Short mmCIF file of C-alpha atoms and ligand atoms in Angstrom, two decimals:
data_model
loop_
_atom_site.label_atom_id
_atom_site.label_comp_id
_atom_site.label_asym_id
_atom_site.label_seq_id
_atom_site.Cartn_x
_atom_site.Cartn_y
_atom_site.Cartn_z
CA MET A 25 75.02 -77.33 0.77
CA SER A 26 74.58 -77.70 4.52
CA PRO A 27 70.98 -77.53 5.68
CA ALA A 28 72.35 -76.39 9.03
CA ASP A 29 73.49 -73.15 7.45
CA PRO A 30 70.41 -71.01 6.78
CA ALA A 31 72.23 -68.86 4.26
CA GLN A 32 72.98 -71.92 2.12
CA ALA A 33 69.72 -73.87 2.73
CA ALA A 34 67.04 -73.91 0.02
CA PRO A 35 64.19 -71.50 0.82
CA VAL A 36 61.05 -73.13 2.08
CA LEU A 37 59.17 -71.58 -0.79
CA LEU A 38 60.85 -71.06 -4.18
CA VAL A 39 58.86 -69.32 -6.88
CA GLU A 40 60.89 -68.97 -10.07
CA GLY A 41 59.37 -67.53 -13.25
CA ALA A 42 55.97 -68.90 -12.18
CA GLY A 43 52.61 -68.16 -13.72
CA PHE A 44 49.13 -69.49 -14.06
CA ALA A 45 46.29 -69.30 -16.56
CA TYR A 46 42.79 -70.67 -15.81
CA ARG A 47 41.10 -72.99 -18.35
CA THR A 48 37.42 -72.71 -19.18
CA ALA A 49 35.22 -74.66 -21.60
CA ASP A 50 36.24 -72.10 -24.28
CA GLY A 51 40.02 -72.59 -23.79
CA LEU A 52 42.80 -70.96 -21.87
CA LEU A 53 42.17 -67.48 -20.34
CA PRO A 54 44.88 -64.84 -20.26
CA PRO A 55 47.37 -65.61 -17.40
CA VAL A 56 46.29 -64.33 -13.95
CA LEU A 57 49.93 -64.52 -12.78
CA ALA A 58 53.06 -64.40 -14.93
CA ASP A 59 56.76 -64.66 -14.34
CA LEU A 60 56.67 -64.28 -10.54
CA ARG A 61 59.94 -64.63 -8.63
CA HIS A 62 60.10 -64.89 -4.89
CA ARG A 63 61.63 -66.86 -2.01
CA VAL A 64 60.43 -67.35 1.54
CA PRO A 65 63.25 -68.73 3.76
CA ALA A 66 62.66 -70.74 6.94
CA GLY A 67 61.93 -68.48 9.86
CA GLN A 68 60.23 -65.75 7.84
CA MET A 69 56.76 -64.40 7.32
CA HIS A 70 56.04 -62.60 4.03
CA THR A 71 52.83 -60.75 3.18
CA VAL A 72 51.65 -60.23 -0.41
CA LEU A 73 48.98 -57.59 -0.84
CA GLY A 74 46.98 -56.65 -3.94
CA PRO A 75 43.63 -55.31 -5.02
CA VAL A 76 40.81 -57.74 -5.70
CA GLY A 77 41.52 -59.46 -9.00
CA ALA A 78 45.33 -59.12 -8.75
CA GLY A 79 45.60 -62.85 -8.14
CA THR A 80 46.50 -63.12 -4.44
CA SER A 81 44.15 -66.09 -3.90
CA THR A 82 45.41 -67.74 -7.09
CA LEU A 83 48.95 -67.33 -5.78
CA CYS A 84 47.96 -69.12 -2.53
CA ARG A 85 46.41 -72.01 -4.45
CA LEU A 86 49.29 -72.16 -6.80
CA VAL A 87 51.97 -72.51 -4.15
CA THR A 88 49.91 -75.14 -2.25
CA GLY A 89 49.42 -77.16 -5.40
CA LEU A 90 45.62 -76.83 -5.54
CA LEU A 91 45.36 -75.58 -9.10
CA HIS A 92 47.08 -78.14 -11.31
CA ASP A 93 44.02 -79.34 -13.29
CA ARG A 94 42.31 -75.90 -13.34
CA GLY A 95 44.59 -74.52 -16.02
CA GLU A 96 48.23 -74.14 -17.08
CA THR A 97 51.10 -73.56 -14.73
CA SER A 98 54.44 -72.21 -15.91
CA GLY A 99 57.82 -71.92 -14.17
CA THR A 100 58.91 -73.53 -10.91
CA ILE A 101 57.20 -73.64 -7.54
CA ARG A 102 58.96 -75.68 -4.90
CA VAL A 103 58.36 -76.23 -1.18
CA THR A 104 61.35 -77.62 0.65
CA ALA A 105 61.57 -78.99 4.19
CA PRO A 106 64.47 -77.98 6.47
CA ARG A 107 66.19 -81.33 5.86
CA GLY A 108 66.18 -80.56 2.10
CA ASP A 109 63.48 -83.01 0.97
CA ALA A 110 60.04 -82.12 -0.37
CA GLY A 111 58.19 -79.93 2.13
CA THR A 112 54.49 -79.65 2.98
CA ALA A 113 52.34 -76.57 2.52
CA VAL A 114 48.80 -76.01 3.75
CA MET A 115 46.40 -73.15 3.08
CA LEU A 116 43.58 -71.37 4.91
CA GLY A 117 41.13 -70.08 2.28
CA ASP A 118 39.53 -66.67 2.28
CA ASP A 119 35.88 -67.69 2.14
CA PRO A 120 34.48 -67.30 5.66
CA GLU A 121 31.51 -69.44 4.63
CA ALA A 122 33.64 -72.40 3.62
CA GLN A 123 36.44 -72.82 6.13
CA LEU A 124 35.11 -75.56 8.32
CA THR A 125 34.98 -79.14 7.05
CA GLY A 126 31.30 -79.80 7.60
CA MET A 127 32.31 -83.27 8.81
CA THR A 128 32.29 -82.65 12.56
CA THR A 129 29.88 -81.54 15.23
CA ARG A 130 32.19 -80.47 18.02
CA VAL A 131 35.10 -78.03 17.94
CA ALA A 132 37.43 -80.54 19.60
CA ASP A 133 36.82 -82.98 16.64
CA GLU A 134 37.19 -80.23 14.01
CA LEU A 135 40.54 -79.20 15.50
CA GLN A 136 41.91 -82.71 15.24
CA LEU A 137 40.37 -83.76 11.93
CA PRO A 138 43.00 -82.51 9.40
CA ALA A 139 45.86 -84.12 11.42
CA ARG A 140 43.86 -87.38 11.72
CA LEU A 141 43.21 -87.42 7.99
CA HIS A 142 46.95 -87.06 7.41
CA GLY A 143 47.71 -90.14 9.49
CA VAL A 144 48.73 -88.43 12.71
CA SER A 145 48.00 -90.61 15.77
CA ALA A 146 44.95 -89.71 17.95
CA ALA A 147 47.10 -88.80 20.92
CA THR A 148 49.41 -86.52 18.93
CA ALA A 149 46.52 -84.92 17.03
CA ARG A 150 44.84 -84.18 20.33
CA SER A 151 47.94 -82.67 21.94
CA ARG A 152 48.62 -80.52 18.87
CA ALA A 153 44.97 -79.37 18.84
CA GLU A 154 45.15 -78.49 22.57
CA ALA A 155 48.39 -76.55 21.98
CA ALA A 156 46.93 -74.59 19.03
CA ALA A 157 43.68 -73.82 20.92
CA ASN A 158 45.79 -72.66 23.85
CA ASP A 159 48.04 -70.45 21.72
CA LEU A 160 45.03 -68.84 20.01
CA GLY A 161 43.12 -68.40 23.30
CA ILE A 162 40.15 -70.53 22.26
CA THR A 163 40.27 -73.36 24.80
CA ASP A 164 36.79 -72.29 26.03
CA LEU A 165 35.40 -73.29 22.61
CA TRP A 166 36.70 -76.93 22.87
CA ASP A 167 33.32 -78.49 23.71
CA ARG A 168 31.20 -76.16 21.61
CA ARG A 169 29.18 -77.21 18.57
CA VAL A 170 30.74 -75.87 15.35
CA THR A 171 27.34 -74.47 14.26
CA GLU A 172 27.23 -72.26 17.34
CA LEU A 173 30.43 -70.20 16.72
CA SER A 174 30.60 -66.55 15.86
CA GLY A 175 32.29 -65.61 12.53
CA GLY A 176 35.62 -64.83 14.21
CA GLN A 177 35.51 -67.95 16.43
CA ARG A 178 34.96 -70.05 13.28
CA GLN A 179 38.00 -68.49 11.60
CA LEU A 180 40.17 -69.22 14.62
CA VAL A 181 39.00 -72.84 14.81
CA ALA A 182 39.78 -73.31 11.10
CA LEU A 183 43.26 -71.90 11.66
CA ALA A 184 44.00 -73.95 14.78
CA ALA A 185 42.95 -77.09 12.85
CA LEU A 186 45.54 -76.33 10.11
CA LEU A 187 48.25 -75.65 12.66
CA GLY A 188 47.81 -79.28 13.83
CA LEU A 189 49.31 -80.36 10.48
CA GLN A 190 52.62 -78.63 11.37
CA PRO A 191 53.42 -77.78 7.73
CA ASP A 192 56.75 -76.37 6.55
CA LEU A 193 54.86 -73.56 4.80
CA LEU A 194 51.68 -72.09 6.13
CA VAL A 195 49.72 -70.10 3.52
CA LEU A 196 46.99 -67.86 4.83
CA ASP A 197 44.60 -66.00 2.51
CA GLN A 198 43.23 -62.99 4.42
CA PRO A 199 43.62 -64.58 7.91
CA GLY A 200 42.47 -61.40 9.63
CA LEU A 201 39.18 -61.40 7.74
CA SER A 202 36.72 -61.94 10.64
CA LEU A 203 39.03 -61.23 13.56
CA ASP A 204 38.87 -58.37 16.08
CA PRO A 205 42.08 -56.24 16.37
CA THR A 206 43.24 -58.01 19.54
CA MET A 207 42.90 -61.43 17.90
CA ARG A 208 44.69 -60.18 14.75
CA GLY A 209 47.56 -59.05 16.98
CA ARG A 210 47.62 -62.33 18.89
CA LEU A 211 47.53 -64.37 15.72
CA SER A 212 50.33 -62.44 14.08
CA ALA A 213 52.48 -62.81 17.22
CA MET A 214 51.75 -66.53 17.08
CA LEU A 215 52.84 -66.71 13.44
CA ARG A 216 56.06 -65.03 14.41
CA ASP A 217 56.60 -67.82 17.00
CA TYR A 218 55.84 -70.34 14.30
CA CYS A 219 58.60 -68.82 12.20
CA ASP A 220 61.02 -68.69 15.17
CA ALA A 221 60.49 -72.43 15.49
CA GLY A 222 61.64 -72.90 11.85
CA GLY A 223 58.40 -72.60 9.90
CA ALA A 224 57.68 -70.20 7.02
CA VAL A 225 54.46 -68.19 6.47
CA LEU A 226 52.96 -66.57 3.39
CA VAL A 227 50.02 -64.28 4.08
CA THR A 228 48.02 -62.62 1.30
CA GLY A 229 45.21 -60.11 1.28
CA HIS A 230 43.71 -56.81 0.18
CA GLN A 231 44.32 -54.84 3.36
CA VAL A 232 47.28 -53.57 5.41
CA ASP A 233 46.70 -54.90 8.92
CA GLU A 234 48.74 -56.57 11.75
CA PHE A 235 49.82 -59.33 9.34
CA ALA A 236 51.60 -56.78 7.15
CA THR A 237 53.18 -54.84 10.03
CA ALA A 238 54.46 -58.05 11.61
CA ALA A 239 55.95 -59.45 8.40
CA ASP A 240 59.62 -59.68 7.43
CA GLN A 241 58.78 -58.58 3.93
CA VAL A 242 55.68 -56.91 2.46
CA LEU A 243 55.14 -57.18 -1.33
CA ALA A 244 52.58 -55.73 -3.70
CA LEU A 245 51.14 -57.99 -6.42
CA GLY A 246 50.30 -55.98 -9.54
CA PRO A 247 50.21 -56.38 -13.29
CA SER A 248 54.00 -56.37 -13.50
CA GLY A 249 54.42 -58.99 -10.79
CA LEU A 250 55.73 -58.76 -7.24
CA ALA A 251 57.46 -55.67 -5.87
CA SER A 252 58.48 -54.57 -2.44
CA LEU A 253 55.72 -52.51 -0.74
CA PRO A 254 56.79 -49.83 1.74
CA LEU A 255 53.90 -49.26 4.20
CA THR A 256 53.61 -45.51 3.51
CA ALA A 257 50.22 -43.97 2.81
CA ASP A 258 51.13 -43.14 -0.78
CA ALA A 259 52.58 -46.56 -1.69
CA VAL A 260 49.61 -48.36 -0.09
CA ARG A 261 47.17 -46.19 -2.01
CA ALA A 262 49.06 -46.76 -5.25
CA ALA A 263 48.90 -50.55 -4.66
CA GLY A 264 45.08 -50.29 -4.49
CA VAL A 265 44.88 -51.97 -1.10
CA TRP A 266 42.91 -50.74 1.93
CA ASP A 267 44.82 -49.38 4.89
CA ALA A 268 43.09 -50.83 7.96
CA ARG A 269 45.64 -49.45 10.41
CA ALA A 270 43.78 -47.35 12.97
CA ALA A 271 46.05 -44.36 12.61
CA SER A 272 46.29 -44.36 8.81
CA ALA A 273 45.50 -41.44 6.56
CA PRO A 274 41.89 -40.22 6.59
CA ALA A 275 39.62 -42.05 4.10
CA PRO A 276 36.67 -40.46 2.30
CA GLY A 277 33.48 -40.97 4.29
CA PRO A 278 29.81 -40.56 3.26
CA THR A 279 28.38 -37.19 2.35
CA PRO A 280 27.58 -35.33 5.59
CA THR A 281 23.86 -35.40 6.33
CA ALA A 282 21.69 -33.77 9.02
CA GLY A 283 22.15 -36.75 11.39
CA ARG A 284 20.78 -37.03 14.98
CA ARG A 285 17.95 -34.55 14.66
CA GLY A 286 14.46 -35.44 15.83
CA ALA A 287 13.24 -38.84 16.97
CA PRO A 288 15.51 -41.78 16.13
CA LEU A 289 14.55 -44.10 13.29
CA LEU A 290 15.35 -47.00 15.59
CA ALA A 291 15.50 -47.05 19.42
CA VAL A 292 16.56 -50.16 21.28
CA ARG A 293 16.18 -50.34 25.03
CA GLY A 294 17.10 -53.08 27.55
CA LEU A 295 17.79 -55.72 24.90
CA HIS A 296 18.53 -59.13 26.46
CA ALA A 297 19.35 -62.16 24.38
CA ALA A 298 20.51 -65.69 25.32
CA ARG A 299 21.71 -68.23 22.74
CA GLY A 300 20.35 -71.43 24.21
CA ASP A 301 21.32 -71.13 27.91
CA ARG A 302 24.26 -68.75 27.24
CA PRO A 303 23.42 -65.13 28.03
CA VAL A 304 24.87 -62.85 25.29
CA LEU A 305 23.12 -59.45 25.55
CA ARG A 306 22.42 -58.07 29.01
CA GLY A 307 20.44 -54.90 28.55
CA ALA A 308 21.83 -53.23 25.38
CA ASP A 309 20.56 -49.76 24.41
CA LEU A 310 21.15 -47.89 21.09
CA ASP A 311 19.59 -45.37 18.74
CA VAL A 312 20.01 -44.90 15.00
CA HIS A 313 18.96 -41.53 13.53
CA ALA A 314 18.14 -40.48 10.00
CA GLY A 315 21.28 -39.70 7.97
CA GLU A 316 23.54 -41.46 10.46
CA VAL A 317 25.99 -44.36 10.28
CA VAL A 318 26.52 -46.05 13.63
CA ALA A 319 29.42 -48.50 13.89
CA LEU A 320 29.01 -51.36 16.37
CA MET A 321 32.38 -52.76 17.43
CA GLY A 322 33.43 -55.35 20.00
CA PRO A 323 35.50 -58.50 20.40
CA ASN A 324 34.81 -61.73 18.55
CA GLY A 325 31.92 -63.51 20.21
CA ALA A 326 30.71 -60.33 22.01
CA GLY A 327 27.30 -60.61 20.43
CA LYS A 328 27.24 -58.17 17.54
CA SER A 329 25.61 -60.53 15.08
CA THR A 330 23.30 -61.74 17.83
CA LEU A 331 22.17 -58.15 18.41
CA LEU A 332 21.39 -57.50 14.72
CA ARG A 333 19.48 -60.77 14.43
CA SER A 334 17.56 -60.06 17.65
CA LEU A 335 16.35 -56.80 16.08
CA LEU A 336 15.02 -58.66 13.07
CA GLY A 337 13.74 -61.64 15.09
CA THR A 338 15.78 -64.31 13.29
CA LEU A 339 17.48 -66.05 16.17
CA ASP A 340 16.70 -69.72 16.79
CA ARG A 341 13.36 -70.59 18.34
CA ARG A 342 15.09 -71.76 21.56
CA ASP A 343 16.96 -68.43 21.97
CA GLN A 344 15.43 -65.95 24.40
CA VAL A 345 15.09 -62.19 23.54
CA SER A 346 13.47 -59.41 25.54
CA GLY A 347 13.51 -55.59 25.45
CA THR A 348 11.92 -52.93 23.30
CA ILE A 349 12.78 -52.20 19.69
CA THR A 350 11.00 -49.07 18.54
CA ALA A 351 10.79 -47.92 14.93
CA ASP A 352 8.26 -45.35 13.59
CA GLY A 353 6.40 -45.50 16.88
CA VAL A 354 5.91 -49.29 16.69
CA ASP A 355 7.47 -51.85 19.07
CA LEU A 356 8.98 -54.22 16.54
CA ALA A 357 9.59 -56.80 19.31
CA ARG A 358 5.86 -57.63 19.13
CA LEU A 359 5.92 -58.14 15.34
CA PRO A 360 6.91 -61.19 13.28
CA THR A 361 10.15 -60.97 11.20
CA HIS A 362 8.38 -60.26 7.86
CA GLU A 363 6.75 -57.21 9.37
CA ARG A 364 10.00 -56.02 11.04
CA SER A 365 11.75 -56.23 7.69
CA ALA A 366 9.63 -53.32 6.37
CA HIS A 367 11.65 -51.20 8.88
CA LEU A 368 14.97 -53.05 8.92
CA GLY A 369 17.12 -54.25 5.94
CA TRP A 370 19.43 -56.90 7.29
CA VAL A 371 22.65 -57.97 5.58
CA GLY A 372 23.98 -60.92 7.57
CA GLN A 373 27.64 -61.81 8.31
CA ASP A 374 27.35 -64.82 5.98
CA PRO A 375 25.55 -63.41 2.93
CA GLY A 376 25.36 -66.82 1.23
CA ALA A 377 22.21 -67.67 3.26
CA GLN A 378 20.44 -64.66 1.69
CA LEU A 379 21.20 -65.52 -1.95
CA SER A 380 18.92 -67.79 -3.95
CA ALA A 381 18.84 -66.71 -7.60
CA PRO A 382 20.98 -68.16 -10.42
CA THR A 383 22.46 -64.74 -11.38
CA VAL A 384 23.26 -61.41 -9.73
CA ARG A 385 20.71 -59.61 -11.97
CA ASP A 386 17.92 -62.12 -11.07
CA GLU A 387 18.76 -61.82 -7.38
CA LEU A 388 18.21 -58.07 -7.57
CA MET A 389 15.21 -58.25 -9.91
CA ARG A 390 13.40 -60.45 -7.30
CA ALA A 391 14.70 -58.52 -4.20
CA ALA A 392 11.28 -56.98 -3.53
CA PRO A 393 7.79 -58.15 -4.62
CA LEU A 394 6.48 -56.83 -7.93
CA PRO A 395 2.67 -56.35 -8.48
CA ARG A 396 1.16 -59.31 -10.28
CA ARG A 397 -1.58 -57.48 -12.15
CA PRO A 398 -2.92 -55.68 -14.04
CA ARG A 399 -0.46 -56.51 -16.84
CA HIS A 400 0.45 -52.91 -17.72
CA VAL A 401 1.16 -52.02 -14.06
CA ARG A 402 3.36 -55.10 -13.72
CA ASP A 403 5.21 -54.35 -16.98
CA GLU A 404 5.85 -50.77 -15.83
CA ALA A 405 7.08 -51.95 -12.39
CA ILE A 406 9.46 -54.41 -14.10
CA ARG A 407 10.89 -51.65 -16.35
CA GLU A 408 11.33 -49.42 -13.25
CA ARG A 409 13.00 -52.27 -11.34
CA GLU A 410 15.36 -52.92 -14.25
CA LYS A 411 16.47 -49.28 -14.13
CA GLN A 412 17.05 -49.41 -10.36
CA VAL A 413 18.90 -52.72 -10.64
CA GLN A 414 21.17 -51.31 -13.35
CA GLN A 415 21.91 -48.19 -11.22
CA LEU A 416 22.66 -50.32 -8.15
CA MET A 417 24.87 -52.75 -10.04
CA ARG A 418 26.86 -49.73 -11.33
CA ALA A 419 27.25 -48.31 -7.83
CA ALA A 420 28.23 -51.70 -6.45
CA GLY A 421 30.68 -52.51 -9.30
CA LEU A 422 28.60 -55.56 -10.21
CA VAL A 423 27.80 -54.76 -13.89
CA GLU A 424 30.36 -57.22 -15.19
CA ALA A 425 29.11 -59.86 -12.78
CA ALA A 426 25.42 -59.37 -13.72
CA ASP A 427 25.12 -62.82 -15.31
CA GLU A 428 27.38 -64.63 -12.86
CA HIS A 429 26.11 -66.98 -10.24
CA PRO A 430 26.27 -65.06 -6.89
CA PHE A 431 28.13 -68.01 -5.32
CA ASP A 432 30.93 -67.56 -7.85
CA LEU A 433 31.69 -64.08 -6.48
CA ASP A 434 34.13 -63.37 -3.68
CA ALA A 435 32.78 -62.75 -0.16
CA ALA A 436 32.79 -58.92 -0.43
CA GLN A 437 30.92 -58.96 -3.77
CA ARG A 438 28.38 -61.42 -2.41
CA LYS A 439 27.77 -59.02 0.40
CA ASP A 440 27.35 -56.13 -2.11
CA VAL A 441 24.60 -58.15 -3.88
CA VAL A 442 22.77 -58.55 -0.58
CA ILE A 443 23.25 -54.84 0.29
CA ALA A 444 21.93 -53.79 -3.15
CA ALA A 445 18.96 -56.16 -2.67
CA ALA A 446 18.27 -54.59 0.74
CA LEU A 447 18.45 -51.08 -0.71
CA LEU A 448 15.83 -52.05 -3.33
CA ARG A 449 13.38 -52.69 -0.52
CA ARG A 450 14.04 -49.17 0.80
CA PRO A 451 14.04 -49.94 4.64
CA PRO A 452 14.49 -46.92 6.94
CA VAL A 453 17.39 -48.62 8.68
CA LEU A 454 20.03 -50.85 7.13
CA LEU A 455 21.69 -53.45 9.46
CA LEU A 456 25.04 -54.40 7.97
CA ASP A 457 26.96 -57.25 9.67
CA GLU A 458 30.68 -56.94 8.89
CA PRO A 459 30.32 -55.11 5.55
CA THR A 460 34.06 -54.28 5.50
CA LEU A 461 35.39 -57.88 5.30
CA GLY A 462 37.87 -58.65 2.53
CA ARG A 463 37.65 -55.32 0.65
CA ASP A 464 40.38 -53.45 -1.23
CA ALA A 465 40.43 -49.63 -1.51
CA ALA A 466 38.05 -49.49 -4.51
CA SER A 467 35.59 -51.91 -2.91
CA MET A 468 35.62 -49.80 0.28
CA SER A 469 34.68 -46.68 -1.70
CA ARG A 470 31.82 -48.58 -3.46
CA LEU A 471 30.55 -49.58 -0.04
CA VAL A 472 30.58 -45.88 1.02
CA GLY A 473 28.61 -45.14 -2.22
CA LEU A 474 25.96 -47.72 -1.29
CA ILE A 475 25.76 -46.39 2.28
CA ASP A 476 25.47 -42.88 0.89
CA MET A 477 22.35 -43.89 -1.09
CA GLN A 478 20.71 -45.01 2.11
CA LEU A 479 21.63 -41.77 3.98
CA GLN A 480 20.54 -39.49 1.10
CA ARG A 481 17.09 -40.98 1.06
CA GLY A 482 16.82 -40.22 4.83
CA GLY A 483 17.65 -43.67 6.10
CA GLY A 484 20.20 -44.72 8.79
CA VAL A 485 22.80 -47.51 9.00
CA LEU A 486 23.90 -49.72 11.86
CA ALA A 487 27.09 -51.64 10.83
CA THR A 488 29.27 -54.00 12.81
CA THR A 489 32.94 -53.92 11.87
CA HIS A 490 36.42 -54.86 13.21
CA ASP A 491 38.00 -52.15 11.08
CA GLN A 492 38.80 -49.19 13.30
CA HIS A 493 40.03 -47.08 10.41
CA TRP A 494 36.79 -47.59 8.51
CA ALA A 495 34.71 -46.79 11.68
CA GLN A 496 36.70 -43.57 12.18
CA ALA A 497 36.29 -42.53 8.54
CA VAL A 498 32.66 -43.52 7.85
CA ALA A 499 30.72 -43.74 11.12
CA HIS A 500 29.13 -40.71 12.77
CA ARG A 501 29.21 -42.60 16.04
CA GLN A 502 31.05 -45.71 17.34
CA LEU A 503 29.45 -47.99 19.89
CA HIS A 504 31.28 -50.78 21.74
CA LEU A 505 29.58 -54.00 22.71
CA ASP A 506 31.29 -55.95 25.50
CA SER A 507 29.99 -58.11 28.31
CA GLY A 508 26.50 -57.82 26.83
CA ARG A 509 26.23 -54.06 27.12
CA ILE A 510 26.84 -51.12 24.80
CA SER A 511 29.05 -48.13 25.70
N1 ATP B 4 23.67 -70.58 17.00
C1 ATP B 4 24.24 -70.39 18.15
N2 ATP B 4 23.97 -71.13 19.24
C2 ATP B 4 24.59 -70.92 20.46
N3 ATP B 4 25.51 -69.97 20.64
C3 ATP B 4 25.84 -69.17 19.58
C4 ATP B 4 25.24 -69.36 18.31
N4 ATP B 4 25.79 -68.43 17.46
C5 ATP B 4 26.67 -67.72 18.19
N5 ATP B 4 26.69 -68.20 19.48
C6 ATP B 4 27.50 -67.68 20.55
O1 ATP B 4 26.96 -66.41 21.00
C7 ATP B 4 28.02 -65.49 21.32
C8 ATP B 4 27.86 -64.30 20.42
O2 ATP B 4 28.08 -64.64 19.07
P1 ATP B 4 27.93 -63.58 17.88
O3 ATP B 4 28.01 -64.33 16.63
O4 ATP B 4 26.73 -62.71 18.07
O5 ATP B 4 29.31 -62.74 18.14
P2 ATP B 4 29.91 -61.56 17.27
O6 ATP B 4 30.12 -60.38 18.20
O7 ATP B 4 29.10 -61.30 16.07
O8 ATP B 4 31.32 -62.17 16.90
P3 ATP B 4 32.22 -62.01 15.57
O9 ATP B 4 32.95 -60.73 15.75
O10 ATP B 4 33.18 -63.16 15.69
O11 ATP B 4 31.36 -62.11 14.42
C9 ATP B 4 29.32 -66.28 21.07
O12 ATP B 4 29.76 -66.78 22.29
C10 ATP B 4 28.94 -67.40 20.15
O13 ATP B 4 29.77 -68.51 20.28
MG1 MG B 5 29.47 -61.52 14.05
#
C-alpha cells in the first residue's frame, strides 16, 4: 500500500462492526451503538445526525477513545495518520457549559493550553493559536478574560484551542450549537480548508445546518445503525432531526393568539448597557405583547444575553445600565431583581447556574415558594404543586428524568427544567436565552408546547435564537440586535 495514493491509503477513521454498551453499578446496559461500519478518508468531512438518544455523542467519545472504562466496546475503531501509523483524534464536546478548561484567565492562554499540554513548544503553540484565531475571526478576543465571553465567543475559543493540536481527525459534537449563521458558515468553510490540507472531520448533531450542507457525506444514526441521509424534507423528518435551514419546510408554531392588542406587557425604551467599560447596548427599544412570541436575533457578542439580563437586573455590579423597562405600569428599572422577577421569568443561556436541587422533580417542586402554614393550606398547596409539576414534566418530556440529577441531563433538557420552573412562577413575560440550542425535532415541538402554555394564559415570550427557521416558524415578530440597537 502506498500512502501517497489516497485510494489505497487507510482511512483516517475506520469503524468496523463497532458498538458500545455503558456499564452502571447494576451491570451492563443494552448497547447504545451496535455493529456500526463507516470510513472517513483524509480530506473529507462527514456529518452524522440523529435524534437525542440515538448515540451521536457516544459515537464521538467512542472514536476519540474517551469511553474505554465506562462500559464495553465491540468491533474495531482505528484512527490512522497519513503516514500509516497511529493517528490522533480530538473532540469538542456538546456541553456549552463545559467547553473551556477552567485553568486559564485570558483567551490567549486558553487558546495555547491544549497544545502546551501535549508538549508543543511555546512558540509553535502561540503561532498555531494566532492562526486559528485569525481563521475564526476572533483575534479581537485575544486579550479578553475567558469569563467575559458571550456563549458563541466561548464556543469559538474552545474550537480554536483544539485546532492548535492539529489532529488527524477532528471530532465535533454539535459545533454550531451557540454560533450565529455567519459564524456557522465561516467555521464550516474553515473545516473544508482543514480537510483540503489533509485532515478529516467528523461532525455529529441533532440538526441540519451548515455543517451538514458542507459535508462530503451526511448519515443518519438510528436503531439500525448508520445510513446515508439525503437532505430532503421527508428524509430529514423521518430521521427525527430538526431542519435549521432557513428555507426549510414550515414547522408547526404555537397556537395563534390575539397578540399585539392593547398595552404591551413589557415596554423597553432607550436601554443602554456597558459591560465594564465596553458599551454593548446603545438605546435599545422593544415591546412584548400578550399572546406574542418575539424572537431576538443578532450576531455572537451583539448583546442579546446582556439585554435579557439588563431587564432582570442581574448584570455585574460594575456594569452600567440605564433606560426604562415598563411592565404593568411599573418602571422595573427602579426595582430590585427579586421584585422584577414577579414580572419576568428568565431562563439564561447557561441553565446550570439556575439549577440547585438533587432531582428534576425537586427542582420543580421548589420553583416557587409554598405557604408555610397553616398545615392544611400547605398540604393542599403541595398537592396542587405536585399536579402542576407532573403536567409540566409531561409537556417537557421530563417524566422519565424526574428522579435524575439535573446536571446529568443534556443541555436542552436542562433548559427545559428551567423553563418549566419559570412557568410554575407564572410571570407575565418569559425571557428565554437561546432555548433552541441542541434540540432535535421532538424536542423543538416540546419547546413549542411549553411556549404555548405561556401564551394561552395571556403571557408573552421574548426569546433569543440563532435559528432562523425556528424564528420564522414560531415567532410573531423578529427583532435584530446589532451595534447596540434593535431593528
Ligand atoms: N461578564 C462580562 N464582562 C465583560 N464583558 C462581557 C461579559 N459577558 C459578555 N461580555 C461581552 O459583552 C458583549 C455582549 O455579550 P452577550 O453575551 O450579551 O452577547 P450575545 O449577543 O448574547 O452573544 P451570543 O450569541 O454569543 O450568546 C460581548 O462582546 C461579550 O464579550
Ligand atoms: Mg448570548
